[in-house]
Amino acid sequence: MSIVTEKRLRDRSGSVCEISGTDENLVVYLVEPKTEAIPENCVLITKKLKDQIENPETMEPNDWRGLSDSMWNENLPVQIVSWRMLARLKNHDLLEMMYLDEDALEWAKATGEADDDEGKIIHKDSNGNILKDGDSVVLIKDLDVKGATFTAKRGAAVHNIKLVWDDANLIEGRVENQNIYILTQYVKKTK
């Protein structure tokens, strides 16, 4: 993360968390799926909130009381994070009050926070770990690649995978300079 970005975020927020208003343990959080760490794509939040965003099973609803204020923040990344956390907490009353234009709403929904878990396609590796776009995996067995003249070898690393959006059993990745589809049961997520 750039020092310039953090300084601009601290100036923008008055050196407090843009969600909770706390001034301790502040970190820069890049709002997915954006990849450029500029203030227009980031928020300044506490490390505790960042950890909860990245690990939904650790959510503590009481830590997110500031959402009723942050949802009105003039900075779009703060609105996006607020919308996502309200959706995760299923606070439909506040969600209905928020207004995001079409592009902002698309950004907010990019991580699937508002999708109901029922019917939601979740990709899992051979050990049951949830896979996301951009993850790295390792093949756990030799795989014959249809339509190619090689076998993808056990132990081969596949970086920056893409999830097949309509099939929870398939991912796309690059092996031996070729894009191939791989069954999730034959991969293990790397940390």
GROMACS .gro file of C-alpha atoms in nm:
model
  191
    1MET     CA    1   0.000   0.000   0.000
    2SER     CA    2   0.131   0.340  -0.092
    3ILE     CA    3   0.223   0.585   0.183
    4VAL     CA    4   0.067   0.860  -0.030
    5THR     CA    5  -0.263   0.669  -0.043
    6GLU     CA    6  -0.264   0.619   0.334
    7LYS     CA    7  -0.186   0.987   0.395
    8ARG     CA    8  -0.468   1.096   0.163
    9LEU     CA    9  -0.709   0.856   0.336
   10ARG     CA   10  -0.604   0.988   0.679
   11ASP     CA   11  -0.661   1.345   0.554
   12ARG     CA   12  -1.000   1.245   0.407
   13SER     CA   13  -1.116   1.072   0.726
   14GLY     CA   14  -0.952   1.292   0.989
   15SER     CA   15  -0.736   0.990   1.088
   16VAL     CA   16  -1.029   0.782   1.211
   17CYS     CA   17  -1.189   0.462   1.084
   18GLU     CA   18  -1.432   0.555   0.808
   19ILE     CA   19  -1.681   0.296   0.938
   20SER     CA   20  -1.655   0.303   1.318
   21GLY     CA   21  -1.493   0.641   1.390
   22THR     CA   22  -1.222   0.473   1.603
   23ASP     CA   23  -0.866   0.605   1.579
   24GLU     CA   24  -0.670   0.292   1.681
   25ASN     CA   25  -0.503   0.023   1.463
   26LEU     CA   26  -0.598   0.184   1.132
   27VAL     CA   27  -0.517   0.009   0.804
   28VAL     CA   28  -0.588   0.072   0.439
   29TYR     CA   29  -0.842  -0.167   0.286
   30LEU     CA   30  -0.860  -0.201  -0.093
   31VAL     CA   31  -1.225  -0.258  -0.186
   32GLU     CA   32  -1.250  -0.564  -0.415
   33PRO     CA   33  -1.254  -0.623  -0.705
   34LYS     CA   34  -1.056  -0.302  -0.756
   35THR     CA   35  -0.682  -0.366  -0.787
   36GLU     CA   36  -0.529  -0.018  -0.787
   37ALA     CA   37  -0.459   0.106  -0.432
   38ILE     CA   38  -0.566   0.466  -0.479
   39PRO     CA   39  -0.794   0.658  -0.239
   40GLU     CA   40  -1.086   0.626  -0.482
   41ASN     CA   41  -1.071   0.244  -0.433
   42CYS     CA   42  -0.981   0.225  -0.062
   43VAL     CA   43  -1.112   0.293   0.287
   44LEU     CA   44  -0.929   0.355   0.612
   45ILE     CA   45  -1.060   0.109   0.872
   46THR     CA   46  -0.951  -0.067   1.187
   47LYS     CA   47  -0.758  -0.389   1.146
   48LYS     CA   48  -1.034  -0.568   1.341
   49LEU     CA   49  -1.301  -0.463   1.088
   50LYS     CA   50  -1.074  -0.549   0.795
   51ASP     CA   51  -1.022  -0.897   0.939
   52GLN     CA   52  -1.400  -0.940   0.973
   53ILE     CA   53  -1.456  -0.831   0.613
   54GLU     CA   54  -1.202  -1.087   0.492
   55ASN     CA   55  -1.323  -1.364   0.727
   56PRO     CA   56  -1.707  -1.350   0.740
   57GLU     CA   57  -1.726  -1.627   1.000
   58THR     CA   58  -1.560  -1.390   1.253
   59MET     CA   59  -1.823  -1.115   1.212
   60GLU     CA   60  -1.924  -0.941   1.533
   61PRO     CA   61  -2.238  -0.738   1.452
   62ASN     CA   62  -2.178  -0.505   1.748
   63ASP     CA   63  -1.853  -0.383   1.585
   64TRP     CA   64  -2.052  -0.253   1.287
   65ARG     CA   65  -2.282  -0.007   1.468
   66GLY     CA   66  -2.119   0.278   1.270
   67LEU     CA   67  -2.276   0.156   0.945
   68SER     CA   68  -2.586   0.371   1.002
   69ASP     CA   69  -2.357   0.675   0.972
   70SER     CA   70  -2.095   0.548   0.724
   71MET     CA   71  -2.361   0.453   0.469
   72TRP     CA   72  -2.412   0.828   0.414
   73ASN     CA   73  -2.039   0.902   0.370
   74GLU     CA   74  -1.965   1.110   0.058
   75ASN     CA   75  -1.682   0.875  -0.048
   76LEU     CA   76  -1.793   0.590  -0.271
   77PRO     CA   77  -1.559   0.317  -0.133
   78VAL     CA   78  -1.699   0.382   0.216
   79GLN     CA   79  -2.053   0.351   0.078
   80ILE     CA   80  -1.960   0.025  -0.098
   81VAL     CA   81  -1.816  -0.132   0.220
   82SER     CA   82  -2.117  -0.009   0.419
   83TRP     CA   83  -2.360  -0.160   0.167
   84ARG     CA   84  -2.175  -0.494   0.167
   85MET     CA   85  -2.167  -0.520   0.545
   86LEU     CA   86  -2.533  -0.420   0.578
   87ALA     CA   87  -2.613  -0.693   0.324
   88ARG     CA   88  -2.399  -0.944   0.515
   89LEU     CA   89  -2.573  -0.849   0.840
   90LYS     CA   90  -2.909  -0.868   0.658
   91ASN     CA   91  -3.005  -0.516   0.772
   92HIS     CA   92  -3.267  -0.466   0.503
   93ASP     CA   93  -3.412  -0.151   0.663
   94LEU     CA   94  -3.087   0.045   0.622
   95LEU     CA   95  -3.013  -0.116   0.282
   96GLU     CA   96  -3.348   0.008   0.149
   97MET     CA   97  -3.259   0.364   0.254
   98MET     CA   98  -2.926   0.361   0.067
   99TYR     CA   99  -2.899   0.482  -0.289
  100LEU     CA  100  -2.618   0.369  -0.517
  101ASP     CA  101  -2.617   0.444  -0.888
  102GLU     CA  102  -2.599   0.147  -1.129
  103ASP     CA  103  -2.217   0.136  -1.150
  104ALA     CA  104  -2.175   0.167  -0.773
  105LEU     CA  105  -2.433  -0.104  -0.710
  106GLU     CA  106  -2.252  -0.334  -0.953
  107TRP     CA  107  -1.927  -0.270  -0.761
  108ALA     CA  108  -2.103  -0.335  -0.429
  109LYS     CA  109  -2.249  -0.664  -0.552
  110ALA     CA  110  -1.922  -0.782  -0.711
  111THR     CA  111  -1.833  -0.998  -0.409
  112GLY     CA  112  -2.178  -1.158  -0.385
  113GLU     CA  113  -2.255  -1.014  -0.040
  114ALA     CA  114  -2.623  -0.957  -0.117
  115ASP     CA  115  -2.679  -1.296  -0.275
  116ASP     CA  116  -2.883  -1.535  -0.070
  117ASP     CA  117  -2.679  -1.832   0.041
  118GLU     CA  118  -2.951  -2.057  -0.092
  119GLY     CA  119  -2.882  -2.117  -0.459
  120LYS     CA  120  -2.548  -1.935  -0.440
  121ILE     CA  121  -2.268  -2.112  -0.625
  122ILE     CA  122  -1.971  -2.168  -0.398
  123HIS     CA  123  -1.649  -2.318  -0.528
  124LYS     CA  124  -1.460  -2.542  -0.283
  125ASP     CA  125  -1.130  -2.726  -0.317
  126SER     CA  126  -1.073  -3.094  -0.230
  127ASN     CA  127  -1.045  -3.004   0.140
  128GLY     CA  128  -1.362  -2.792   0.147
  129ASN     CA  129  -1.183  -2.455   0.146
  130ILE     CA  130  -1.374  -2.182  -0.036
  131LEU     CA  131  -1.207  -2.067  -0.358
  132LYS     CA  132  -1.219  -1.711  -0.492
  133ASP     CA  133  -1.109  -1.552  -0.819
  134GLY     CA  134  -0.736  -1.487  -0.806
  135ASP     CA  135  -0.655  -1.767  -0.560
  136SER     CA  136  -0.365  -2.006  -0.618
  137VAL     CA  137  -0.413  -2.382  -0.611
  138VAL     CA  138  -0.203  -2.696  -0.650
  139LEU     CA  139  -0.313  -3.003  -0.845
  140ILE     CA  140  -0.348  -3.310  -0.621
  141LYS     CA  141  -0.329  -3.568  -0.902
  142ASP     CA  142  -0.208  -3.600  -1.261
  143LEU     CA  143  -0.482  -3.482  -1.500
  144ASP     CA  144  -0.514  -3.571  -1.866
  145VAL     CA  145  -0.602  -3.248  -2.047
  146LYS     CA  146  -0.864  -3.302  -2.316
  147GLY     CA  147  -0.774  -3.148  -2.650
  148ALA     CA  148  -0.411  -3.095  -2.547
  149THR     CA  149  -0.094  -3.298  -2.583
  150PHE     CA  150   0.015  -3.289  -2.220
  151THR     CA  151  -0.079  -3.412  -1.876
  152ALA     CA  152  -0.113  -3.158  -1.596
  153LYS     CA  153   0.116  -3.303  -1.330
  154ARG     CA  154   0.034  -3.351  -0.964
  155GLY     CA  155   0.187  -3.068  -0.759
  156ALA     CA  156   0.166  -2.815  -1.043
  157ALA     CA  157   0.079  -2.468  -0.913
  158VAL     CA  158  -0.204  -2.280  -1.082
  159HIS     CA  159  -0.204  -1.910  -0.999
  160ASN     CA  160  -0.475  -1.647  -1.042
  161ILE     CA  161  -0.762  -1.890  -1.101
  162LYS     CA  162  -1.097  -1.781  -1.239
  163LEU     CA  163  -1.418  -1.932  -1.108
  164VAL     CA  164  -1.666  -2.068  -1.362
  165TRP     CA  165  -1.965  -1.863  -1.251
  166ASP     CA  166  -2.235  -2.120  -1.331
  167ASP     CA  167  -2.061  -2.440  -1.216
  168ALA     CA  168  -1.930  -2.485  -0.861
  169ASN     CA  169  -1.719  -2.782  -0.971
  170LEU     CA  170  -1.508  -2.597  -1.230
  171ILE     CA  171  -1.233  -2.339  -1.224
  172GLU     CA  172  -1.021  -2.202  -1.505
  173GLY     CA  173  -0.646  -2.172  -1.479
  174ARG     CA  174  -0.322  -2.164  -1.674
  175VAL     CA  175  -0.107  -2.479  -1.688
  176GLU     CA  176   0.194  -2.511  -1.920
  177ASN     CA  177   0.097  -2.184  -2.091
  178GLN     CA  178  -0.253  -2.305  -2.175
  179ASN     CA  179  -0.583  -2.204  -2.020
  180ILE     CA  180  -0.767  -2.515  -1.905
  181TYR     CA  181  -1.074  -2.602  -1.702
  182ILE     CA  182  -1.004  -2.799  -1.385
  183LEU     CA  183  -1.244  -2.984  -1.158
  184THR     CA  184  -1.229  -2.838  -0.807
  185GLN     CA  185  -1.210  -3.188  -0.654
  186TYR     CA  186  -0.856  -3.217  -0.797
  187VAL     CA  187  -0.710  -2.898  -0.648
  188LYS     CA  188  -0.595  -2.781  -0.307
  189LYS     CA  189  -0.591  -2.410  -0.219
  190THR     CA  190  -0.253  -2.268  -0.118
  191LYS     CA  191  -0.229  -2.004   0.151
   0.00000   0.00000   0.00000
